[in-house]
Amino acid sequence: MNNSTTVTISAAAAAAGAAIKRRKKLNQYQSLIPGLPDDIAQICLSHVQPSTLYSVCHSWRRLVYSSSFPCFLSVYSLLKPSQSEKNSVDFANFDPVSAKWTLLPPPPLNPPLRILLRHPSFISRHLPIQSVSVSGNFVLLAATTDPLLPALSNPLVFNPRTGKWSNGPQLATPRRWCAAGASHGVVYVASGVGSHYNPEVARSVEKWDMNRNNRNHIWEKMNCLKDGKFSREAIEAVGWRGKLCMVNVKGDAAKEGIIYDVESDTWQEMPEGMLMGWKGPAAAMEEEIIYTVDESKGALRKYDHRRDCWLDILENEMLKGARHMAAAGGRVCVVSGGGEGIVVVDVVAELPRLVVVETPVGFQVLDVHILPRISQLDSE
Amino acid sequence: MITLQSSDKDVFEIEQSILIQSGTIKNMVEDDFTFIPLPSVDTETLIKIIEYMKKHADKTDSKEKNIKEFDKDFMKKTLNELFALVFAANYLHISSLLELLYPSIADRIKDKITEAIRQIFSIRCDFTPEEERRIIMDNKWAHEGTEIEGTLD
């Protein structure tokens, strides 16, 4: 009896002690920059790199993730478990400031999206999954589902600002793969293959203007391609200076190149220098500068359109076998066929330098995009 | 001519045309005030503010390079002086001076290591030892040639 009373009193005392401690902690609130009002401090700190602010103290860290702080860029990738032969694909985000990978919610589809990655007819590689970054959104456009049918009849859009998925307009012919790209907020889908090869589809070109605020989102037909030469593979059409540039075969093999001019809705031949140097994945930084990786040499290059040639930036073993890349905010991210690690090159520093972001243990990276960080609710 | 009085009770007579760069003073002048007490700005800071406004009053093209040089030198002050200036410029609504001060204060933070930042700005580190360890290991995104460990959270 005595014991239980003693215990009760101690518990009450402990609770009171904890309450006092909490109050003390709140009173120990420190201003962002001692000596300055917080609203002025916030503006000053917004001029500093988030990674610098992240390590100083909790309040500076919270500021980095608040809605009043300029949104920094982060990496988005589709991941696949490396050991398993299962066809499971996860969508994940790497936050470079906290150096953390987070799994993102899958598209809320019923039945859920089932993407086929491997099929006996395509032994050596994964079936393509195609996505495009458009105006700060991740747009999933084409993939395969069992039994070798298009997985998506309309694009699925992930908006980091809301953290939510939405549906794009239905495609008249859903694709298992196609030539996909974006220019100034407009998505283009050309050629490719639907449930089976169709010569009309192989020459078709359609666009979806994501800039439109009204609800009338549709795919509009544009001028066709001359032939179906661009239907063989999943092709990335790189948006650059009001044009879309693409080649019809991946890697270091002989290929054809073509350029679509958005304003005139016409197709032109790709300049020879540009074509000769396009030997791997390519991506454009802010649609102004095109970068490519020569996958056999592991060489990162950028295109000089005045002289129609590619300029070397750096060469590194880790860039060999490059399959996908993205370019934004002064960084070029490259993923190789093995899917182990994402190579990040800082191309704006005086001496370009390289960092490797390791993929989460047990996973392979299938592609890479650079988009604004996920907006978090100001919960703190 | 308008008379400004600092918190130290020193007075300064300045032309209206120069002082209207301050939104606060402009409003008071429009309400016909000719004597403006500034209880939150001390003499030292007020002298600097007046110096800034005098230089920026004449914005003809030929003076532009001159003004840029002045601005660069003007920001070469101690952190405490910059803080006093940003307080005053904020109160007086001098937007061009504020636009100059914000990045200048930020420059005192950039490219410094974490511990140096905390010392310079008198910021208490409130991370647990475990959190501190994680920061040192993880935050290498901007640094060259190092692998960053990634675990799925």
Short mmCIF file of C-alpha atoms in Angstrom, two decimals:
data_model
loop_
_atom_site.label_atom_id
_atom_site.label_comp_id
_atom_site.label_asym_id
_atom_site.label_seq_id
_atom_site.Cartn_x
_atom_site.Cartn_y
_atom_site.Cartn_z
CA MET A 1 0.00 0.00 0.00
CA ASN A 2 2.76 2.34 1.07
CA ASN A 3 4.74 1.45 -2.01
CA SER A 4 1.96 2.25 -4.43
CA THR A 5 1.39 5.70 -2.86
CA THR A 6 5.08 6.47 -3.11
CA VAL A 7 5.07 5.42 -6.74
CA THR A 8 2.05 7.59 -7.49
CA ILE A 9 3.68 10.66 -5.94
CA SER A 10 6.90 10.06 -7.83
CA ALA A 11 5.04 9.75 -11.09
CA ALA A 12 3.28 13.05 -10.47
CA ALA A 13 6.57 14.71 -9.56
CA ALA A 14 8.17 13.33 -12.73
CA ALA A 15 5.32 14.63 -14.85
CA ALA A 16 5.58 18.07 -13.25
CA GLY A 17 9.33 18.03 -13.79
CA ALA A 18 8.86 17.21 -17.45
CA ALA A 19 6.36 20.04 -17.84
CA ILE A 20 8.81 22.53 -16.31
CA LYS A 21 11.53 21.29 -18.63
CA ARG A 22 9.29 21.75 -21.68
CA ARG A 23 8.45 25.30 -20.63
CA LYS A 24 12.14 26.04 -20.12
CA LYS A 25 12.89 24.74 -23.62
CA LEU A 26 10.27 27.01 -25.17
CA ASN A 27 11.67 30.00 -23.25
CA GLN A 28 15.08 29.13 -24.58
CA TYR A 29 13.84 29.84 -28.10
CA GLN A 30 16.70 31.41 -29.93
CA SER A 31 16.08 33.86 -32.74
CA LEU A 32 17.34 32.83 -36.17
CA ILE A 33 20.19 35.32 -36.00
CA PRO A 34 20.63 36.78 -32.49
CA GLY A 35 20.59 40.56 -32.89
CA LEU A 36 18.20 40.60 -35.84
CA PRO A 37 14.42 40.26 -36.01
CA ASP A 38 13.44 36.92 -37.53
CA ASP A 39 11.82 38.39 -40.63
CA ILE A 40 15.05 40.16 -41.61
CA ALA A 41 17.14 37.13 -40.66
CA GLN A 42 14.98 34.96 -42.94
CA ILE A 43 15.70 37.16 -45.93
CA CYS A 44 19.45 37.15 -45.25
CA LEU A 45 19.51 33.37 -44.83
CA SER A 46 17.60 32.86 -48.08
CA HIS A 47 20.76 33.99 -49.86
CA VAL A 48 22.76 31.10 -48.38
CA GLN A 49 23.01 27.53 -49.70
CA PRO A 50 20.54 25.26 -47.88
CA SER A 51 23.20 22.65 -47.21
CA THR A 52 25.16 25.26 -45.22
CA LEU A 53 22.11 26.21 -43.16
CA TYR A 54 21.13 22.59 -42.55
CA SER A 55 24.02 21.81 -40.24
CA VAL A 56 23.98 24.88 -38.00
CA CYS A 57 20.99 24.40 -35.72
CA HIS A 58 17.37 23.19 -35.65
CA SER A 59 15.75 26.54 -36.44
CA TRP A 60 17.97 27.12 -39.49
CA ARG A 61 17.18 23.56 -40.62
CA ARG A 62 13.43 24.18 -40.24
CA LEU A 63 13.79 27.39 -42.25
CA VAL A 64 15.28 25.49 -45.21
CA TYR A 65 12.15 23.36 -45.44
CA SER A 66 9.64 26.14 -44.83
CA SER A 67 7.52 27.61 -47.60
CA SER A 68 9.18 31.01 -47.22
CA PHE A 69 12.58 29.62 -48.19
CA PRO A 70 13.48 29.30 -51.89
CA CYS A 71 12.74 25.75 -53.00
CA PHE A 72 15.92 23.79 -53.71
CA LEU A 73 16.29 21.06 -56.30
CA SER A 74 16.44 17.38 -55.51
CA VAL A 75 16.76 14.10 -57.36
CA TYR A 76 13.88 11.80 -58.30
CA SER A 77 14.34 8.24 -59.52
CA LEU A 78 12.47 5.08 -60.28
CA LEU A 79 13.98 2.27 -58.24
CA LYS A 80 13.89 -1.47 -58.59
CA PRO A 81 14.96 -4.04 -55.98
CA SER A 82 18.30 -5.37 -57.27
CA GLN A 83 18.10 -8.96 -56.16
CA SER A 84 14.53 -9.77 -56.89
CA GLU A 85 13.32 -10.69 -60.35
CA LYS A 86 9.95 -9.26 -59.38
CA ASN A 87 8.48 -6.54 -61.49
CA SER A 88 8.21 -3.95 -58.79
CA VAL A 89 9.07 -0.33 -59.40
CA ASP A 90 9.25 2.30 -56.67
CA PHE A 91 9.30 6.03 -57.01
CA ALA A 92 11.78 7.74 -54.72
CA ASN A 93 13.31 11.10 -53.93
CA PHE A 94 16.84 11.95 -52.80
CA ASP A 95 17.10 15.13 -50.76
CA PRO A 96 20.66 16.42 -51.23
CA VAL A 97 20.50 18.68 -48.19
CA SER A 98 19.63 15.97 -45.69
CA ALA A 99 21.23 13.25 -47.85
CA LYS A 100 18.17 11.04 -47.40
CA TRP A 101 16.23 8.83 -49.78
CA THR A 102 12.47 8.71 -49.27
CA LEU A 103 9.95 6.47 -50.98
CA LEU A 104 7.15 8.46 -52.53
CA PRO A 105 3.52 7.42 -52.72
CA PRO A 106 2.71 5.37 -55.82
CA PRO A 107 0.12 6.72 -58.26
CA PRO A 108 -3.31 6.11 -56.66
CA LEU A 109 -4.64 3.81 -59.36
CA ASN A 110 -7.16 1.08 -59.01
CA PRO A 111 -6.08 -1.49 -60.06
CA PRO A 112 -2.53 -0.38 -59.13
CA LEU A 113 0.01 0.30 -61.86
CA ARG A 114 1.86 -2.88 -62.76
CA ILE A 115 4.94 -2.28 -64.83
CA LEU A 116 6.69 -5.13 -66.60
CA LEU A 117 10.45 -4.80 -66.51
CA ARG A 118 11.61 -8.11 -67.81
CA HIS A 119 10.34 -10.40 -70.51
CA PRO A 120 11.91 -13.49 -72.10
CA SER A 121 11.88 -11.74 -75.49
CA PHE A 122 14.11 -8.95 -74.12
CA ILE A 123 16.80 -10.83 -72.23
CA SER A 124 19.61 -8.35 -71.90
CA ARG A 125 17.81 -5.32 -70.66
CA HIS A 126 14.82 -3.85 -68.90
CA LEU A 127 11.76 -2.87 -70.85
CA PRO A 128 11.70 0.90 -71.06
CA ILE A 129 9.84 3.15 -68.64
CA GLN A 130 9.63 6.66 -70.01
CA SER A 131 9.16 9.85 -68.10
CA VAL A 132 9.81 13.52 -68.67
CA SER A 133 10.41 16.52 -66.39
CA VAL A 134 8.07 19.36 -67.33
CA SER A 135 7.75 22.68 -65.50
CA GLY A 136 8.86 21.15 -62.22
CA ASN A 137 6.62 18.07 -62.56
CA PHE A 138 7.48 14.41 -63.09
CA VAL A 139 5.41 13.01 -65.97
CA LEU A 140 5.25 9.25 -66.50
CA LEU A 141 4.37 8.61 -70.12
CA ALA A 142 5.02 5.09 -71.32
CA ALA A 143 5.80 1.61 -70.00
CA THR A 144 4.89 -2.01 -70.58
CA THR A 145 2.54 -4.21 -68.63
CA ASP A 146 1.81 -7.91 -68.85
CA PRO A 147 1.33 -9.34 -71.47
CA LEU A 148 3.40 -6.83 -73.47
CA LEU A 149 0.75 -4.13 -73.56
CA PRO A 150 0.99 -0.40 -72.84
CA ALA A 151 0.84 0.16 -69.08
CA LEU A 152 -0.53 3.69 -69.26
CA SER A 153 -3.39 5.06 -71.33
CA ASN A 154 -2.75 8.56 -70.04
CA PRO A 155 0.26 10.31 -68.48
CA LEU A 156 0.60 10.27 -64.70
CA VAL A 157 1.91 13.52 -63.24
CA PHE A 158 3.63 13.94 -59.86
CA ASN A 159 3.84 17.50 -58.56
CA PRO A 160 6.48 17.97 -55.84
CA ARG A 161 4.76 21.15 -54.67
CA THR A 162 1.64 19.23 -53.66
CA GLY A 163 3.21 15.80 -53.21
CA LYS A 164 0.30 14.38 -55.21
CA TRP A 165 -0.31 12.51 -58.42
CA SER A 166 -2.79 13.59 -61.10
CA ASN A 167 -3.93 12.32 -64.49
CA GLY A 168 -3.04 13.79 -67.85
CA PRO A 169 -5.27 13.55 -70.91
CA GLN A 170 -5.85 10.16 -72.57
CA LEU A 171 -3.65 9.26 -75.50
CA ALA A 172 -5.52 8.05 -78.57
CA THR A 173 -2.89 5.33 -78.86
CA PRO A 174 -1.21 4.45 -75.55
CA ARG A 175 2.46 3.51 -76.07
CA ARG A 176 4.77 0.91 -74.67
CA TRP A 177 7.54 3.21 -75.79
CA CYS A 178 7.87 6.33 -77.91
CA ALA A 179 9.95 9.42 -78.53
CA ALA A 180 9.15 11.60 -75.53
CA GLY A 181 10.27 15.07 -74.55
CA ALA A 182 9.19 18.54 -73.51
CA SER A 183 9.78 22.09 -74.62
CA HIS A 184 8.65 25.18 -72.70
CA GLY A 185 6.06 23.33 -70.66
CA VAL A 186 4.60 21.35 -73.56
CA VAL A 187 4.94 17.54 -73.65
CA TYR A 188 5.58 15.83 -76.98
CA VAL A 189 4.99 12.17 -77.78
CA ALA A 190 6.01 10.88 -81.18
CA SER A 191 6.32 7.56 -82.93
CA GLY A 192 6.92 4.42 -80.94
CA VAL A 193 4.80 1.33 -80.50
CA GLY A 194 1.44 0.72 -78.86
CA SER A 195 0.05 -2.73 -78.25
CA HIS A 196 1.49 -3.68 -81.65
CA TYR A 197 3.37 -1.91 -84.43
CA ASN A 198 1.27 0.45 -86.51
CA PRO A 199 2.85 2.51 -89.31
CA GLU A 200 0.56 5.47 -88.69
CA VAL A 201 1.42 5.56 -85.01
CA ALA A 202 5.10 5.17 -85.90
CA ARG A 203 4.92 8.46 -87.82
CA SER A 204 2.57 10.32 -85.50
CA VAL A 205 3.43 13.36 -83.39
CA GLU A 206 1.24 14.76 -80.61
CA LYS A 207 1.60 17.45 -78.00
CA TRP A 208 0.00 18.26 -74.66
CA ASP A 209 0.30 21.84 -73.43
CA MET A 210 0.63 21.59 -69.65
CA ASN A 211 0.75 25.37 -69.30
CA ARG A 212 -2.99 25.72 -69.89
CA ASN A 213 -4.81 26.61 -66.72
CA ASN A 214 -8.26 25.63 -67.95
CA ARG A 215 -9.54 22.11 -67.74
CA ASN A 216 -9.33 21.40 -71.47
CA HIS A 217 -6.22 19.31 -71.49
CA ILE A 218 -5.95 17.26 -74.67
CA TRP A 219 -3.38 15.81 -77.00
CA GLU A 220 -3.13 17.77 -80.25
CA LYS A 221 -1.90 16.20 -83.48
CA MET A 222 1.11 17.85 -85.10
CA ASN A 223 2.96 17.33 -88.37
CA CYS A 224 3.94 13.70 -88.94
CA LEU A 225 7.38 12.23 -89.29
CA LYS A 226 8.42 11.08 -92.77
CA ASP A 227 8.70 7.45 -91.76
CA GLY A 228 8.73 5.04 -88.85
CA LYS A 229 12.50 5.00 -88.33
CA PHE A 230 12.09 6.40 -84.84
CA SER A 231 9.75 3.70 -83.59
CA ARG A 232 12.30 1.02 -82.74
CA GLU A 233 13.32 2.15 -79.29
CA ALA A 234 12.35 4.36 -76.40
CA ILE A 235 13.78 7.72 -77.40
CA GLU A 236 14.43 10.81 -75.35
CA ALA A 237 13.61 13.95 -77.28
CA VAL A 238 15.72 16.67 -75.68
CA GLY A 239 14.01 20.07 -75.45
CA TRP A 240 16.54 22.73 -76.44
CA ARG A 241 16.01 26.32 -77.53
CA GLY A 242 12.53 25.79 -78.90
CA LYS A 243 13.43 22.51 -80.59
CA LEU A 244 13.34 18.81 -79.76
CA CYS A 245 16.47 16.86 -80.64
CA MET A 246 16.61 13.08 -80.86
CA VAL A 247 18.52 10.15 -82.26
CA ASN A 248 16.94 6.83 -83.14
CA VAL A 249 19.41 4.37 -81.66
CA LYS A 250 20.96 4.36 -78.21
CA GLY A 251 24.62 4.23 -77.39
CA ASP A 252 27.64 4.23 -79.60
CA ALA A 253 26.07 2.71 -82.73
CA ALA A 254 25.46 4.30 -86.14
CA LYS A 255 22.30 6.30 -85.96
CA GLU A 256 20.08 8.93 -87.47
CA GLY A 257 19.24 12.20 -85.86
CA ILE A 258 16.36 14.57 -86.32
CA ILE A 259 15.24 17.91 -84.91
CA TYR A 260 11.70 19.16 -84.48
CA ASP A 261 11.17 22.89 -84.56
CA VAL A 262 8.29 23.69 -82.21
CA GLU A 263 7.33 27.04 -83.67
CA SER A 264 7.22 26.00 -87.32
CA ASP A 265 5.99 22.44 -86.56
CA THR A 266 8.58 21.04 -88.97
CA TRP A 267 11.24 18.35 -88.86
CA GLN A 268 14.84 18.97 -89.96
CA GLU A 269 17.99 16.92 -90.20
CA MET A 270 20.31 17.04 -87.21
CA PRO A 271 23.59 18.89 -87.87
CA GLU A 272 26.41 16.44 -88.53
CA GLY A 273 28.62 17.48 -85.63
CA MET A 274 25.76 17.11 -83.18
CA LEU A 275 24.89 13.68 -84.55
CA MET A 276 28.44 12.34 -84.61
CA GLY A 277 29.02 13.24 -80.97
CA TRP A 278 25.71 11.89 -79.64
CA LYS A 279 26.88 8.57 -78.23
CA GLY A 280 24.84 8.04 -75.14
CA PRO A 281 22.14 9.74 -73.09
CA ALA A 282 21.61 13.49 -73.41
CA ALA A 283 19.87 16.22 -71.45
CA ALA A 284 19.57 19.98 -71.68
CA MET A 285 20.21 22.38 -68.79
CA GLU A 286 17.29 24.88 -68.60
CA GLU A 287 16.72 23.99 -72.29
CA GLU A 288 19.76 26.14 -73.11
CA ILE A 289 22.81 23.86 -73.10
CA ILE A 290 22.79 20.22 -74.22
CA TYR A 291 25.02 17.77 -72.39
CA THR A 292 25.75 14.20 -73.41
CA VAL A 293 27.78 11.32 -72.05
CA ASP A 294 29.80 9.22 -74.46
CA GLU A 295 28.91 5.94 -72.82
CA SER A 296 31.89 3.96 -74.12
CA LYS A 297 34.48 6.54 -73.08
CA GLY A 298 32.71 7.85 -69.99
CA ALA A 299 33.08 11.39 -71.28
CA LEU A 300 30.72 14.22 -70.37
CA ARG A 301 30.45 16.82 -73.13
CA LYS A 302 28.42 19.89 -73.94
CA TYR A 303 27.27 21.07 -77.34
CA ASP A 304 28.61 24.24 -78.93
CA HIS A 305 25.94 25.13 -81.46
CA ARG A 306 27.98 27.91 -83.04
CA ARG A 307 30.69 25.50 -84.11
CA ASP A 308 28.52 22.36 -84.31
CA CYS A 309 30.83 20.37 -82.08
CA TRP A 310 30.93 18.86 -78.61
CA LEU A 311 33.30 20.24 -75.94
CA ASP A 312 34.85 17.92 -73.35
CA ILE A 313 33.98 18.61 -69.73
CA LEU A 314 35.36 15.60 -67.96
CA GLU A 315 36.04 11.92 -68.40
CA ASN A 316 35.56 9.37 -65.63
CA GLU A 317 35.30 5.57 -65.30
CA MET A 318 32.05 5.99 -63.41
CA LEU A 319 30.40 7.59 -66.43
CA LYS A 320 30.98 4.58 -68.64
CA GLY A 321 27.85 2.68 -69.53
CA ALA A 322 25.72 5.78 -68.96
CA ARG A 323 22.05 5.21 -69.76
CA HIS A 324 20.06 8.13 -68.35
CA MET A 325 20.85 11.66 -67.38
CA ALA A 326 19.27 14.88 -66.17
CA ALA A 327 20.58 18.44 -66.05
CA ALA A 328 19.32 21.31 -63.88
CA GLY A 329 20.53 23.87 -61.37
CA GLY A 330 24.15 23.60 -62.46
CA ARG A 331 24.29 19.85 -61.88
CA VAL A 332 24.31 16.96 -64.34
CA CYS A 333 23.15 13.60 -62.92
CA VAL A 334 24.06 10.38 -64.72
CA VAL A 335 22.84 6.81 -64.20
CA SER A 336 24.60 3.86 -65.76
CA GLY A 337 23.10 0.61 -67.01
CA GLY A 338 23.97 -1.18 -63.79
CA GLY A 339 21.88 1.28 -61.81
CA GLU A 340 24.43 1.48 -59.04
CA GLY A 341 24.85 4.99 -57.82
CA ILE A 342 24.04 8.33 -59.41
CA VAL A 343 27.01 10.36 -60.57
CA VAL A 344 26.50 14.07 -60.01
CA VAL A 345 28.75 16.53 -61.81
CA ASP A 346 28.92 20.17 -60.82
CA VAL A 347 29.35 21.85 -64.19
CA VAL A 348 29.25 25.45 -62.98
CA ALA A 349 32.18 25.25 -60.57
CA GLU A 350 35.46 26.55 -61.99
CA LEU A 351 36.78 23.02 -62.09
CA PRO A 352 33.95 20.59 -62.81
CA ARG A 353 33.78 18.09 -59.96
CA LEU A 354 32.04 14.85 -59.35
CA VAL A 355 30.18 13.28 -56.43
CA VAL A 356 28.48 9.89 -56.29
CA VAL A 357 25.13 9.50 -54.57
CA GLU A 358 24.72 5.90 -53.51
CA THR A 359 21.44 4.26 -54.27
CA PRO A 360 19.59 2.85 -51.27
CA VAL A 361 20.90 -0.53 -50.22
CA GLY A 362 19.20 -3.33 -52.17
CA PHE A 363 17.94 -1.13 -54.99
CA GLN A 364 18.91 -0.22 -58.53
CA VAL A 365 18.21 3.14 -60.11
CA LEU A 366 16.31 3.02 -63.39
CA ASP A 367 16.40 6.69 -64.33
CA VAL A 368 16.99 10.15 -62.89
CA HIS A 369 15.25 13.54 -62.81
CA ILE A 370 16.04 16.83 -61.11
CA LEU A 371 12.99 18.67 -59.77
CA PRO A 372 12.03 20.97 -56.88
CA ARG A 373 12.11 19.32 -53.46
CA ILE A 374 8.89 17.90 -52.02
CA SER A 375 7.08 20.71 -50.21
CA GLN A 376 6.48 19.77 -46.61
CA LEU A 377 3.75 21.12 -44.43
CA ASP A 378 5.12 23.59 -41.89
CA SER A 379 4.46 21.13 -39.12
CA GLU A 380 7.07 22.48 -36.74
CA MET B 1 15.38 71.21 -45.53
CA ILE B 2 14.35 68.50 -43.09
CA THR B 3 15.80 67.97 -39.63
CA LEU B 4 16.48 64.42 -38.42
CA GLN B 5 17.18 63.67 -34.77
CA SER B 6 19.02 60.52 -33.74
CA SER B 7 18.35 58.52 -30.57
CA ASP B 8 21.40 60.27 -29.08
CA LYS B 9 19.62 63.59 -29.69
CA ASP B 10 22.04 64.75 -32.41
CA VAL B 11 20.38 66.70 -35.21
CA PHE B 12 21.09 66.72 -38.93
CA GLU B 13 19.68 69.06 -41.56
CA ILE B 14 19.35 67.43 -44.97
CA GLU B 15 17.63 68.36 -48.26
CA GLN B 16 14.21 66.83 -48.74
CA SER B 17 15.16 65.55 -52.21
CA ILE B 18 17.82 63.30 -50.69
CA LEU B 19 15.71 62.00 -47.81
CA ILE B 20 12.72 60.85 -49.83
CA GLN B 21 14.69 57.70 -50.66
CA SER B 22 13.42 56.63 -47.26
CA GLY B 23 9.79 55.59 -47.59
CA THR B 24 9.16 56.36 -43.92
CA ILE B 25 10.59 59.89 -44.14
CA LYS B 26 8.80 60.50 -47.44
CA ASN B 27 5.45 59.77 -45.79
CA MET B 28 6.20 62.12 -42.92
CA VAL B 29 7.31 64.89 -45.28
CA GLU B 30 4.08 64.48 -47.22
CA ASP B 31 2.28 65.01 -43.93
CA ASP B 32 4.22 68.31 -43.60
CA PHE B 33 6.67 67.26 -40.90
CA THR B 34 10.00 69.11 -41.05
CA PHE B 35 11.42 67.79 -37.80
CA ILE B 36 11.67 64.00 -37.67
CA PRO B 37 12.84 62.24 -34.48
CA LEU B 38 14.29 58.76 -35.03
CA PRO B 39 14.41 57.18 -31.56
CA SER B 40 15.52 53.79 -32.92
CA VAL B 41 18.51 55.02 -34.93
CA ASP B 42 21.71 56.08 -33.13
CA THR B 43 24.00 58.84 -34.38
CA GLU B 44 26.69 56.57 -35.75
CA THR B 45 24.21 54.63 -37.84
CA LEU B 46 22.30 57.73 -38.92
CA ILE B 47 25.50 59.32 -40.26
CA LYS B 48 26.07 56.24 -42.41
CA ILE B 49 22.49 56.20 -43.64
CA ILE B 50 22.73 59.86 -44.64
CA GLU B 51 26.03 59.17 -46.39
CA TYR B 52 24.35 56.38 -48.37
CA MET B 53 21.34 58.46 -49.35
CA LYS B 54 23.49 61.41 -50.39
CA LYS B 55 25.52 59.17 -52.71
CA HIS B 56 22.43 57.58 -54.19
CA ALA B 57 20.48 60.82 -54.64
CA ASP B 58 22.16 61.57 -57.96
CA LYS B 59 21.50 58.55 -60.16
CA THR B 60 22.62 59.86 -63.53
CA ASP B 61 24.28 57.30 -65.83
CA SER B 62 27.75 58.74 -65.46
CA LYS B 63 27.62 58.21 -61.72
CA GLU B 64 26.54 54.55 -61.98
CA LYS B 65 30.01 52.98 -61.84
CA ASN B 66 30.95 55.39 -59.10
CA ILE B 67 27.91 54.35 -57.06
CA LYS B 68 28.69 50.66 -57.50
CA GLU B 69 32.21 51.20 -56.15
CA PHE B 70 30.81 53.17 -53.25
CA ASP B 71 28.32 50.42 -52.43
CA LYS B 72 31.04 47.79 -52.44
CA ASP B 73 33.16 49.80 -50.00
CA PHE B 74 30.14 50.78 -47.96
CA MET B 75 29.49 47.12 -47.13
CA LYS B 76 32.97 46.64 -45.71
CA LYS B 77 31.81 47.02 -42.13
CA THR B 78 31.71 44.87 -39.04
CA LEU B 79 28.82 42.51 -38.60
CA ASN B 80 27.41 44.63 -35.76
CA GLU B 81 27.51 47.73 -37.97
CA LEU B 82 25.68 45.83 -40.71
CA PHE B 83 23.05 44.69 -38.21
CA ALA B 84 22.51 48.26 -37.01
CA LEU B 85 22.22 49.41 -40.63
CA VAL B 86 19.73 46.73 -41.58
CA PHE B 87 17.55 47.60 -38.57
CA ALA B 88 17.61 51.27 -39.52
CA ALA B 89 17.12 50.68 -43.24
CA ASN B 90 14.19 48.41 -42.43
CA TYR B 91 12.58 51.03 -40.16
CA LEU B 92 13.23 53.81 -42.66
CA HIS B 93 12.10 51.71 -45.66
CA ILE B 94 15.17 52.30 -47.81
CA SER B 95 14.74 49.34 -50.18
CA SER B 96 17.92 49.82 -52.23
CA LEU B 97 20.03 49.74 -49.07
CA LEU B 98 18.20 46.67 -47.78
CA GLU B 99 18.79 44.87 -51.11
CA LEU B 100 22.49 45.58 -50.59
CA LEU B 101 22.58 44.54 -46.93
CA TYR B 102 20.81 41.17 -47.14
CA PRO B 103 23.37 39.46 -49.43
CA SER B 104 26.24 41.21 -47.62
CA ILE B 105 25.17 39.67 -44.32
CA ALA B 106 24.67 36.34 -46.11
CA ASP B 107 28.23 36.61 -47.43
CA ARG B 108 29.49 36.43 -43.84
CA ILE B 109 27.87 32.99 -43.63
CA LYS B 110 28.71 31.47 -47.01
CA ASP B 111 31.80 29.33 -47.36
CA LYS B 112 32.31 29.10 -43.63
CA ILE B 113 32.33 25.87 -41.71
CA THR B 114 29.46 25.19 -39.34
CA GLU B 115 31.34 25.84 -36.11
CA ALA B 116 32.65 29.17 -37.40
CA ILE B 117 29.13 30.24 -38.33
CA ARG B 118 27.84 29.39 -34.86
CA GLN B 119 30.64 31.37 -33.23
CA ILE B 120 30.34 34.44 -35.42
CA PHE B 121 26.58 34.68 -34.96
CA SER B 122 26.45 33.43 -31.35
CA ILE B 123 24.19 30.52 -32.23
CA ARG B 124 23.75 27.68 -29.81
CA CYS B 125 24.05 24.24 -31.33
CA ASP B 126 20.93 22.31 -30.36
CA PHE B 127 21.68 19.03 -32.10
CA THR B 128 22.11 15.85 -30.12
CA PRO B 129 25.56 14.22 -30.41
CA GLU B 130 23.95 11.57 -32.63
CA GLU B 131 22.53 14.23 -34.98
CA GLU B 132 25.90 16.00 -35.10
CA ARG B 133 27.65 12.78 -36.06
CA ARG B 134 25.14 12.21 -38.86
CA ILE B 135 25.66 15.75 -40.22
CA ILE B 136 29.41 15.34 -40.44
CA MET B 137 29.05 12.07 -42.34
CA ASP B 138 26.18 12.95 -44.60
CA ASN B 139 26.49 16.53 -45.68
CA LYS B 140 29.02 16.08 -48.45
CA TRP B 141 26.80 16.77 -51.48
CA ALA B 142 28.71 19.93 -52.36
CA HIS B 143 32.14 18.51 -51.71
CA GLU B 144 34.28 16.73 -54.20
CA GLY B 145 34.97 13.10 -54.75
CA THR B 146 33.27 11.65 -51.68
CA GLU B 147 30.69 8.92 -51.63
CA ILE B 148 27.50 9.68 -49.78
CA GLU B 149 25.81 6.82 -48.02
CA GLY B 150 22.12 6.55 -48.77
CA THR B 151 19.71 4.52 -46.71
CA LEU B 152 16.01 4.36 -47.45
CA ASP B 153 14.20 6.16 -44.69
#
